Amino acid sequence: CKSLLQKTYANADMSNIEEETIHEKIQRLQAELAAAENEKKHLSNNTPSPFQETNHEPFTDFQKSKREEKLITMLHRENELRRSPAVQAAMEKAEESVNSEWMDVVEAVQLQVVDEFREDDGDDESWNDVSVHDLRLAAQRHPSIAHWVKYNRARCGHLQIGDVAPNVPVRRAINGELTHLFPSTNG
């Protein structure tokens, strides 16, 4: 909770500091955090977390098909949002910050997609509920839609425990100067 408050405080708008002192802003953010935690407790009694795998009875073939169609539609929406100029700018801004990274933006996008497709029409069709976890699994099944899976460059390396790390070229964060991981050996 403290780290969330610190993150929120670090990202808080300080431009209107005359109207609201820092102390007042901290108190307001603490109150907002407490309210959000209370709401989370209330929701946790009734609604699964959007990050947890949804627990359902075994699906019928019809339900599996309809659910997969919904997940594919959701992946298209996530793809649309990820490629939007606003999300790209948010990712770039997050990477420039010391308090966040681009994955925080992706998480927010996925939560938005799940929320957009949440069906709260009163019907008892819980098989149709989808979590962020379900969306992420669907991305692995459909890499042609999920370009972030298809073009993921992460891979298992060939280094083993005890191997000497290669002296790779790197750039200094301060000025972009090219150097090596171990500058004393340069190669």
PDB file of N, CA and C in Angstrom, residues 94-149:
ATOM      1  N   ALA A  94       6.089   6.363 -19.619  1.00  0.00           N
ATOM      2  CA  ALA A  94       6.311   5.456 -18.497  1.00  0.00           C
ATOM      3  C   ALA A  94       7.767   5.001 -18.448  1.00  0.00           C
ATOM      4  N   GLU A  95       8.357   4.759 -19.602  1.00  0.00           N
ATOM      5  CA  GLU A  95       9.755   4.322 -19.641  1.00  0.00           C
ATOM      6  C   GLU A  95      10.708   5.433 -19.214  1.00  0.00           C
ATOM      7  N   GLU A  96      10.318   6.673 -19.418  1.00  0.00           N
ATOM      8  CA  GLU A  96      11.161   7.797 -19.017  1.00  0.00           C
ATOM      9  C   GLU A  96      11.058   8.071 -17.520  1.00  0.00           C
ATOM     10  N   SER A  97      10.042   7.532 -16.885  1.00  0.00           N
ATOM     11  CA  SER A  97       9.798   7.759 -15.464  1.00  0.00           C
ATOM     12  C   SER A  97      10.588   6.767 -14.621  1.00  0.00           C
ATOM     13  N   VAL A  98      10.940   7.173 -13.433  1.00  0.00           N
ATOM     14  CA  VAL A  98      11.593   6.256 -12.504  1.00  0.00           C
ATOM     15  C   VAL A  98      10.571   5.460 -11.700  1.00  0.00           C
ATOM     16  N   ASN A  99       9.299   5.808 -11.835  1.00  0.00           N
ATOM     17  CA  ASN A  99       8.248   5.178 -11.042  1.00  0.00           C
ATOM     18  C   ASN A  99       7.394   4.181 -11.806  1.00  0.00           C
ATOM     19  N   SER A 100       7.636   4.025 -13.091  1.00  0.00           N
ATOM     20  CA  SER A 100       6.798   3.118 -13.869  1.00  0.00           C
ATOM     21  C   SER A 100       7.576   2.579 -15.057  1.00  0.00           C
ATOM     22  N   GLU A 101       6.946   1.652 -15.764  1.00  0.00           N
ATOM     23  CA  GLU A 101       7.513   1.098 -16.985  1.00  0.00           C
ATOM     24  C   GLU A 101       6.381   0.809 -17.952  1.00  0.00           C
ATOM     25  N   TRP A 102       6.727   0.463 -19.174  1.00  0.00           N
ATOM     26  CA  TRP A 102       5.709   0.263 -20.200  1.00  0.00           C
ATOM     27  C   TRP A 102       4.735  -0.852 -19.834  1.00  0.00           C
ATOM     28  N   MET A 103       5.160  -1.820 -19.038  1.00  0.00           N
ATOM     29  CA  MET A 103       4.267  -2.916 -18.650  1.00  0.00           C
ATOM     30  C   MET A 103       3.112  -2.416 -17.779  1.00  0.00           C
ATOM     31  N   ASP A 104       3.326  -1.331 -17.051  1.00  0.00           N
ATOM     32  CA  ASP A 104       2.232  -0.741 -16.277  1.00  0.00           C
ATOM     33  C   ASP A 104       1.131  -0.241 -17.212  1.00  0.00           C
ATOM     34  N   VAL A 105       1.533   0.309 -18.336  1.00  0.00           N
ATOM     35  CA  VAL A 105       0.568   0.796 -19.325  1.00  0.00           C
ATOM     36  C   VAL A 105      -0.167  -0.390 -19.959  1.00  0.00           C
ATOM     37  N   VAL A 106       0.571  -1.444 -20.280  1.00  0.00           N
ATOM     38  CA  VAL A 106      -0.044  -2.646 -20.863  1.00  0.00           C
ATOM     39  C   VAL A 106      -1.080  -3.221 -19.903  1.00  0.00           C
ATOM     40  N   GLU A 107      -0.724  -3.276 -18.630  1.00  0.00           N
ATOM     41  CA  GLU A 107      -1.663  -3.789 -17.628  1.00  0.00           C
ATOM     42  C   GLU A 107      -2.940  -2.949 -17.603  1.00  0.00           C
ATOM     43  N   ALA A 108      -2.792  -1.639 -17.666  1.00  0.00           N
ATOM     44  CA  ALA A 108      -3.961  -0.747 -17.679  1.00  0.00           C
ATOM     45  C   ALA A 108      -4.801  -0.980 -18.929  1.00  0.00           C
ATOM     46  N   VAL A 109      -4.145  -1.191 -20.070  1.00  0.00           N
ATOM     47  CA  VAL A 109      -4.869  -1.463 -21.316  1.00  0.00           C
ATOM     48  C   VAL A 109      -5.647  -2.769 -21.186  1.00  0.00           C
ATOM     49  N   GLN A 110      -5.007  -3.803 -20.657  1.00  0.00           N
ATOM     50  CA  GLN A 110      -5.686  -5.094 -20.509  1.00  0.00           C
ATOM     51  C   GLN A 110      -6.864  -5.005 -19.549  1.00  0.00           C
ATOM     52  N   LEU A 111      -6.696  -4.262 -18.458  1.00  0.00           N
ATOM     53  CA  LEU A 111      -7.814  -4.060 -17.538  1.00  0.00           C
ATOM     54  C   LEU A 111      -8.955  -3.321 -18.220  1.00  0.00           C
ATOM     55  N   GLN A 112      -8.614  -2.340 -19.053  1.00  0.00           N
ATOM     56  CA  GLN A 112      -9.642  -1.593 -19.779  1.00  0.00           C
ATOM     57  C   GLN A 112     -10.400  -2.521 -20.717  1.00  0.00           C
ATOM     58  N   VAL A 113      -9.678  -3.370 -21.435  1.00  0.00           N
ATOM     59  CA  VAL A 113     -10.323  -4.294 -22.383  1.00  0.00           C
ATOM     60  C   VAL A 113     -11.253  -5.246 -21.634  1.00  0.00           C
ATOM     61  N   VAL A 114     -10.774  -5.819 -20.540  1.00  0.00           N
ATOM     62  CA  VAL A 114     -11.609  -6.732 -19.757  1.00  0.00           C
ATOM     63  C   VAL A 114     -12.854  -6.004 -19.264  1.00  0.00           C
ATOM     64  N   ASP A 115     -12.679  -4.775 -18.806  1.00  0.00           N
ATOM     65  CA  ASP A 115     -13.809  -3.988 -18.316  1.00  0.00           C
ATOM     66  C   ASP A 115     -14.795  -3.666 -19.438  1.00  0.00           C
ATOM     67  N   GLU A 116     -14.277  -3.324 -20.619  1.00  0.00           N
ATOM     68  CA  GLU A 116     -15.154  -3.011 -21.756  1.00  0.00           C
ATOM     69  C   GLU A 116     -16.013  -4.209 -22.152  1.00  0.00           C
ATOM     70  N   PHE A 117     -15.477  -5.408 -21.986  1.00  0.00           N
ATOM     71  CA  PHE A 117     -16.186  -6.598 -22.435  1.00  0.00           C
ATOM     72  C   PHE A 117     -16.903  -7.332 -21.306  1.00  0.00           C
ATOM     73  N   ARG A 118     -16.844  -6.771 -20.102  1.00  0.00           N
ATOM     74  CA  ARG A 118     -17.545  -7.398 -18.981  1.00  0.00           C
ATOM     75  C   ARG A 118     -19.039  -7.254 -19.218  1.00  0.00           C
ATOM     76  N   GLU A 119     -19.718  -8.351 -19.108  1.00  0.00           N
ATOM     77  CA  GLU A 119     -21.163  -8.340 -19.342  1.00  0.00           C
ATOM     78  C   GLU A 119     -21.875  -8.402 -18.011  1.00  0.00           C
ATOM     79  N   ASP A 120     -22.553  -7.336 -17.679  1.00  0.00           N
ATOM     80  CA  ASP A 120     -23.286  -7.266 -16.424  1.00  0.00           C
ATOM     81  C   ASP A 120     -24.750  -7.017 -16.736  1.00  0.00           C
ATOM     82  N   ASP A 121     -25.319  -7.980 -17.453  1.00  0.00           N
ATOM     83  CA  ASP A 121     -26.710  -7.808 -17.871  1.00  0.00           C
ATOM     84  C   ASP A 121     -27.687  -8.580 -16.988  1.00  0.00           C
ATOM     85  N   GLY A 122     -27.176  -9.126 -15.880  1.00  0.00           N
ATOM     86  CA  GLY A 122     -28.067  -9.825 -14.962  1.00  0.00           C
ATOM     87  C   GLY A 122     -28.221 -11.297 -15.268  1.00  0.00           C
ATOM     88  N   ASP A 123     -27.836 -11.741 -16.464  1.00  0.00           N
ATOM     89  CA  ASP A 123     -27.935 -13.161 -16.790  1.00  0.00           C
ATOM     90  C   ASP A 123     -26.906 -13.936 -15.988  1.00  0.00           C
ATOM     91  N   ASP A 124     -27.185 -15.187 -15.740  1.00  0.00           N
ATOM     92  CA  ASP A 124     -26.249 -16.021 -15.002  1.00  0.00           C
ATOM     93  C   ASP A 124     -25.370 -16.787 -15.991  1.00  0.00           C
ATOM     94  N   GLU A 125     -24.607 -16.053 -16.752  1.00  0.00           N
ATOM     95  CA  GLU A 125     -23.702 -16.670 -17.723  1.00  0.00           C
ATOM     96  C   GLU A 125     -22.270 -16.395 -17.312  1.00  0.00           C
ATOM     97  N   SER A 126     -21.886 -16.913 -16.136  1.00  0.00           N
ATOM     98  CA  SER A 126     -20.551 -16.656 -15.629  1.00  0.00           C
ATOM     99  C   SER A 126     -19.475 -17.278 -16.518  1.00  0.00           C
ATOM    100  N   TRP A 127     -19.844 -18.247 -17.345  1.00  0.00           N
ATOM    101  CA  TRP A 127     -18.869 -18.841 -18.257  1.00  0.00           C
ATOM    102  C   TRP A 127     -18.350 -17.808 -19.242  1.00  0.00           C
ATOM    103  N   ASN A 128     -19.076 -16.733 -19.410  1.00  0.00           N
ATOM    104  CA  ASN A 128     -18.720 -15.707 -20.383  1.00  0.00           C
ATOM    105  C   ASN A 128     -17.813 -14.633 -19.783  1.00  0.00           C
ATOM    106  N   ASP A 129     -17.601 -14.656 -18.455  1.00  0.00           N
ATOM    107  CA  ASP A 129     -16.699 -13.697 -17.822  1.00  0.00           C
ATOM    108  C   ASP A 129     -15.263 -14.022 -18.212  1.00  0.00           C
ATOM    109  N   VAL A 130     -14.478 -12.983 -18.453  1.00  0.00           N
ATOM    110  CA  VAL A 130     -13.096 -13.157 -18.871  1.00  0.00           C
ATOM    111  C   VAL A 130     -12.207 -12.304 -17.980  1.00  0.00           C
ATOM    112  N   SER A 131     -11.069 -12.861 -17.561  1.00  0.00           N
ATOM    113  CA  SER A 131     -10.116 -12.119 -16.740  1.00  0.00           C
ATOM    114  C   SER A 131      -8.913 -11.710 -17.585  1.00  0.00           C
ATOM    115  N   VAL A 132      -8.060 -10.875 -17.017  1.00  0.00           N
ATOM    116  CA  VAL A 132      -6.816 -10.496 -17.686  1.00  0.00           C
ATOM    117  C   VAL A 132      -5.983 -11.752 -17.942  1.00  0.00           C
ATOM    118  N   HIS A 133      -5.993 -12.665 -16.983  1.00  0.00           N
ATOM    119  CA  HIS A 133      -5.257 -13.925 -17.145  1.00  0.00           C
ATOM    120  C   HIS A 133      -5.749 -14.673 -18.382  1.00  0.00           C
ATOM    121  N   ASP A 134      -7.082 -14.765 -18.539  1.00  0.00           N
ATOM    122  CA  ASP A 134      -7.654 -15.433 -19.708  1.00  0.00           C
ATOM    123  C   ASP A 134      -7.233 -14.730 -21.001  1.00  0.00           C
ATOM    124  N   LEU A 135      -7.220 -13.402 -20.972  1.00  0.00           N
ATOM    125  CA  LEU A 135      -6.828 -12.622 -22.144  1.00  0.00           C
ATOM    126  C   LEU A 135      -5.369 -12.894 -22.509  1.00  0.00           C
ATOM    127  N   ARG A 136      -4.507 -12.961 -21.502  1.00  0.00           N
ATOM    128  CA  ARG A 136      -3.086 -13.231 -21.748  1.00  0.00           C
ATOM    129  C   ARG A 136      -2.871 -14.629 -22.304  1.00  0.00           C
ATOM    130  N   LEU A 137      -3.626 -15.595 -21.808  1.00  0.00           N
ATOM    131  CA  LEU A 137      -3.522 -16.952 -22.355  1.00  0.00           C
ATOM    132  C   LEU A 137      -3.997 -16.987 -23.806  1.00  0.00           C
ATOM    133  N   ALA A 138      -5.057 -16.260 -24.106  1.00  0.00           N
ATOM    134  CA  ALA A 138      -5.570 -16.211 -25.476  1.00  0.00           C
ATOM    135  C   ALA A 138      -4.541 -15.600 -26.426  1.00  0.00           C
ATOM    136  N   ALA A 139      -3.788 -14.611 -25.950  1.00  0.00           N
ATOM    137  CA  ALA A 139      -2.747 -13.991 -26.778  1.00  0.00           C
ATOM    138  C   ALA A 139      -1.705 -15.024 -27.184  1.00  0.00           C
ATOM    139  N   GLN A 140      -1.405 -15.971 -26.290  1.00  0.00           N
ATOM    140  CA  GLN A 140      -0.442 -17.026 -26.616  1.00  0.00           C
ATOM    141  C   GLN A 140      -1.003 -17.987 -27.657  1.00  0.00           C
ATOM    142  N   ARG A 141      -2.315 -18.194 -27.638  1.00  0.00           N
ATOM    143  CA  ARG A 141      -2.957 -19.088 -28.615  1.00  0.00           C
ATOM    144  C   ARG A 141      -3.149 -18.427 -29.971  1.00  0.00           C
ATOM    145  N   HIS A 142      -3.137 -17.096 -30.007  1.00  0.00           N
ATOM    146  CA  HIS A 142      -3.422 -16.365 -31.249  1.00  0.00           C
ATOM    147  C   HIS A 142      -2.339 -15.322 -31.533  1.00  0.00           C
ATOM    148  N   PRO A 143      -1.102 -15.757 -31.776  1.00  0.00           N
ATOM    149  CA  PRO A 143      -0.020 -14.789 -31.997  1.00  0.00           C
ATOM    150  C   PRO A 143      -0.185 -13.980 -33.287  1.00  0.00           C
ATOM    151  N   SER A 144      -1.008 -14.455 -34.210  1.00  0.00           N
ATOM    152  CA  SER A 144      -1.212 -13.666 -35.431  1.00  0.00           C
ATOM    153  C   SER A 144      -2.006 -12.395 -35.139  1.00  0.00           C
ATOM    154  N   ILE A 145      -2.788 -12.403 -34.074  1.00  0.00           N
ATOM    155  CA  ILE A 145      -3.527 -11.211 -33.651  1.00  0.00           C
ATOM    156  C   ILE A 145      -2.678 -10.417 -32.667  1.00  0.00           C
ATOM    157  N   ALA A 146      -2.070 -11.141 -31.737  1.00  0.00           N
ATOM    158  CA  ALA A 146      -1.290 -10.521 -30.665  1.00  0.00           C
ATOM    159  C   ALA A 146       0.147 -10.317 -31.138  1.00  0.00           C
ATOM    160  N   HIS A 147       0.390  -9.218 -31.852  1.00  0.00           N
ATOM    161  CA  HIS A 147       1.721  -8.969 -32.417  1.00  0.00           C
ATOM    162  C   HIS A 147       2.801  -8.924 -31.346  1.00  0.00           C
ATOM    163  N   TRP A 148       2.438  -8.556 -30.114  1.00  0.00           N
ATOM    164  CA  TRP A 148       3.401  -8.509 -29.019  1.00  0.00           C
ATOM    165  C   TRP A 148       3.882  -9.907 -28.636  1.00  0.00           C
ATOM    166  N   VAL A 149       3.124 -10.931 -28.985  1.00  0.00           N
ATOM    167  CA  VAL A 149       3.565 -12.314 -28.781  1.00  0.00           C
ATOM    168  C   VAL A 149       4.342 -12.781 -30.012  1.00  0.00           C
TER     169      VAL A 149
END
